Amino acid sequence: MNLYDRLTLDIEQRIRDGVLRVGERLPSVRQACRSQHLSPSTVLKAYYQLESRGLIEARPKSGYFVRPRLRQPLPEPQLTHPVGHATELNVSDFIFEILESVKDPAIIPFGSSFASPHLYPLAKLGRYLAAAARHMDPLSTLTDLPPGNEELLRQITLRYLTSGVPVQPGEIVITSGAMEALNLCLQAVTRPGDLVAVESPTFYAGLQAIERLGLRVIEIPTHPREGVSLAALTDALRHHPVKACLLMLNFQNPLGALAPDDTRRALVELLRRHEVPLIEDDTYAELYFGKQAPLAAKSLDTSGLVLHVSSFSKSLAPGYRVGWVAAGRFAQKIQRLKISTSLATTIPVQIALADFLRHGAFDTHLRRLRSTLEVQETKMAAAIERHFPAGTRLARPRGGYFVWVELPPQADSLALHRMAQEHGISIAPGPIFSAKREYRNCIRLNFGHPWSDEYENAMATLGGMITGLA
Amino acid sequence: MNLYDRLTLDIEQRIRDGVLRVGERLPSVRQACRSQHLSPSTVLKAYYQLESRGLIEARPKSGYFVRPRLRQPLPEPQLTHPVGHATELNVSDFIFEILESVKDPAIIPFGSSFASPHLYPLAKLGRYLAAAARHMDPLSTLTDLPPGNEELLRQITLRYLTSGVPVQPGEIVITSGAMEALNLCLQAVTRPGDLVAVESPTFYAGLQAIERLGLRVIEIPTHPREGVSLAALTDALRHHPVKACLLMLNFQNPLGALAPDDTRRALVELLRRHEVPLIEDDTYAELYFGKQAPLAAKSLDTSGLVLHVSSFSKSLAPGYRVGWVAAGRFAQKIQRLKISTSLATTIPVQIALADFLRHGAFDTHLRRLRSTLEVQETKMAAAIERHFPAGTRLARPRGGYFVWVELPPQADSLALHRMAQEHGISIAPGPIFSAKREYRNCIRLNFGHPWSDEYENAMATLGGMITGLA
């Protein structure tokens, strides 16, 4: 993150926390330069940003002051209440329409599931892939069959160990992205007709995989900030033959929720008692804001029941299609399923990623990516507060690149989707995240793209449409 | 193929055909040089090869003579007669053991499903991949989502059109190898519990996929040279609710059978009448011996019921994991299944293959590969004839890199597998190619590796073991 974005964030945080109150004067540019060891232009850029977001105002010859807020920060949505129980799925064409729209760079990608590819070190990765491609030992086409390239497995294991997850040798299987890993996990722990518990709302691809495998789903109430409701999950385990849980504890898609540490502990213990496997989709874990990486439930697992799924697609290498699962007691089964599903994951790409992890400064890249996303989140949130009508609720995520917005009850996100599309703006309407097509007045917005005036205008356009619908 | 291998093949063919009879004198080296426009060393090398294989002998001061054959060429196995009908599958651990053994380069890979990676232009491909990796447009991570990279789709379409297969725009979906394509096809045309017709014997990976999807299988008698029995398939379609056929018409794995053109025509017409989709696994089609590429059943399809599956894994780029399906009327369904199974196939690798197809002299490589495999087939066949006991039957394939050997009835291929493994030799025992574990006295041998004295000795060792078991 550059210096002025960091200063902008700091001041914004102090305003939100009430340290700086409405009407109070900010330090003068000169004071700020001295106390923060910054250049005047850095301070001015930060003040200009804060002004453009409506947080402060310049008063001639007096300095910069905290502006009266037009309204309080938006309230959060509440714990969800999905209706009904076990559901057979029927995924609509609609999801594929939205996926299709992300291919067109002219469409504003608020509905996209991907962050901007420009946020990733694709040029540098390309150099590693170039080297791997040229120097690849032909025998690696055989030796790197599942579980995968040995050095890549070792590098992933090292990262687990560094972050306190005690994975066992032989537990990890490389897959063609997290999506394939999720599919293999579901197959490994269920049989057709089985019941799988998921958060509500949840990522549509998980629902699609569940549908495709002939499974049924039970949707668990979930809090937009704190994630899955353990009380509700406990109840579901007691009354229904739940055979597996598919959950995202870190920056859940679409809510952005982050489960508290206590919840994780209790969850792992609960599932151990019931002998129910947890498929932990942890694809966004590396994208945390702030200093502290979140815990994986996997780190608390002593029974081998947690299958921890992740990938490089969101953190490092979109388009390379390399993911993995640390599959606990299901590792051998997963390895065999992988072989009979797609045999292997592209070998030169596995080698390139192994080399990158060893030499490529992955953590430096990640720090930059996290800061960038954090700044973009504040811009997206500010735009929502500025442009969306009263009655809007917003859960501000602490990582990832999705924000979940609850619109006023009358606002129909499917109608909004159609109207927005005509203006070249995509959004992800709530119903695609639910087996029963709930969350009709909710949308998921993507802030994984560098903010621009065009985006600001698009948010104003959306706000106008929502006001009309509400 | 080099000149002396070609000459060796020609003379061997003439001996087999009876044009050159036992005891007849071959042309002198000088005559051969003149008539064939070859150098003396080329002719001498060819004669030396023929001598070392026991086909001719040098008589001092007289020249080279066709040797008395110890026995006639081995008879072919006959049409298979799989027992019973619809079968639920239970694939054994055994297949995975054999797969595991191919990772060890010290093991002689007669049981492998892969040809030697050294037969492929991996260094040249690496240069294309290096260029693709360095120059990749970040937006291609989005635009090349399924169906896939546009230029790669175009290049594949051009190859289809050149070989007389009228594929439609939008019909092709890029997959992570043929294995993923087969899985997607099976899902697209069946529901769990449905009945799928396959050849008997058939490739174990197809059986695994069928098992994994909760399908049942009906195994159709198949001729080791001419492929699936249409009479038997007609009967099966009449008496059983067959929902799909999964067949390999070109160099069927494991038999090596090549269906005659008339069979293909009748097959496509038969399935059209019954409205049963044909999943045509055509992975080995490019590896034909001789001048004439075989027909794809797809080229005869007018109803969109043929899903033509292929890949670059056997023909060009092992380890790159890029395959595809030309899916007829199922194209959209396959594209959606691909998205919810593994989202996309590695993007830089798609770009590299597209560039290679455009500039990389794929056909030059293929001609060389075909010749090499054809020579290796004659060496493998000669070794079988030399070392295996009477009662052995052999179907000589006209493409691919597998040969199917029927051992004397008492010889147990599973026992042979275990004994051979202790001597560092892998084989693929017959039962892994059958849902009911039939073909106990059959083995599949791989000739996709450059022949060597070590291989010749390994074949002698195998021959001794079989003689002991028979």
PDB file of N, CA and C in Angstrom, chain A residues 4 9 23 73 80 87 110 194 265 330 349 374:
ATOM      1  N   TYR A   4       0.113   7.403   1.028  1.00  0.00           N
ATOM      2  CA  TYR A   4      -1.073   8.233   1.229  1.00  0.00           C
ATOM      3  C   TYR A   4      -2.330   7.389   1.419  1.00  0.00           C
ATOM      4  N   LEU A   9      -6.413   5.629   5.194  1.00  0.00           N
ATOM      5  CA  LEU A   9      -7.053   4.571   5.982  1.00  0.00           C
ATOM      6  C   LEU A   9      -6.992   4.878   7.482  1.00  0.00           C
ATOM      7  N   GLY A  23     -16.676  17.891  13.100  1.00  0.00           N
ATOM      8  CA  GLY A  23     -16.355  19.286  13.375  1.00  0.00           C
ATOM      9  C   GLY A  23     -14.948  19.495  13.886  1.00  0.00           C
ATOM     10  N   PRO A  73     -22.986   5.141  10.020  1.00  0.00           N
ATOM     11  CA  PRO A  73     -22.567   4.019   9.173  1.00  0.00           C
ATOM     12  C   PRO A  73     -23.746   3.062   9.023  1.00  0.00           C
ATOM     13  N   THR A  80     -29.042 -14.800   9.053  1.00  0.00           N
ATOM     14  CA  THR A  80     -29.986 -15.214   8.020  1.00  0.00           C
ATOM     15  C   THR A  80     -30.941 -16.272   8.564  1.00  0.00           C
ATOM     16  N   THR A  87     -33.030 -29.844   0.640  1.00  0.00           N
ATOM     17  CA  THR A  87     -33.495 -29.323  -0.622  1.00  0.00           C
ATOM     18  C   THR A  87     -32.794 -30.037  -1.770  1.00  0.00           C
ATOM     19  N   PHE A 110     -18.805  -5.681 -10.975  1.00  0.00           N
ATOM     20  CA  PHE A 110     -19.221  -5.798  -9.573  1.00  0.00           C
ATOM     21  C   PHE A 110     -19.836  -7.171  -9.281  1.00  0.00           C
ATOM     22  N   ASP A 194     -27.099 -38.164  -0.102  1.00  0.00           N
ATOM     23  CA  ASP A 194     -26.690 -37.686   1.220  1.00  0.00           C
ATOM     24  C   ASP A 194     -26.974 -36.198   1.399  1.00  0.00           C
ATOM     25  N   ARG A 265     -13.192 -23.425  17.208  1.00  0.00           N
ATOM     26  CA  ARG A 265     -12.886 -24.496  18.156  1.00  0.00           C
ATOM     27  C   ARG A 265     -14.129 -25.350  18.418  1.00  0.00           C
ATOM     28  N   PHE A 330      -8.927 -38.771   4.568  1.00  0.00           N
ATOM     29  CA  PHE A 330      -9.489 -39.070   3.251  1.00  0.00           C
ATOM     30  C   PHE A 330      -8.461 -38.920   2.124  1.00  0.00           C
ATOM     31  N   VAL A 349       3.147 -26.240 -14.877  1.00  0.00           N
ATOM     32  CA  VAL A 349       2.597 -25.200 -14.012  1.00  0.00           C
ATOM     33  C   VAL A 349       2.837 -25.537 -12.532  1.00  0.00           C
ATOM     34  N   GLU A 374      -7.752  -3.896   0.812  1.00  0.00           N
ATOM     35  CA  GLU A 374      -8.300  -3.191   1.970  1.00  0.00           C
ATOM     36  C   GLU A 374      -8.700  -1.763   1.583  1.00  0.00           C
TER      37      GLU A 374
END
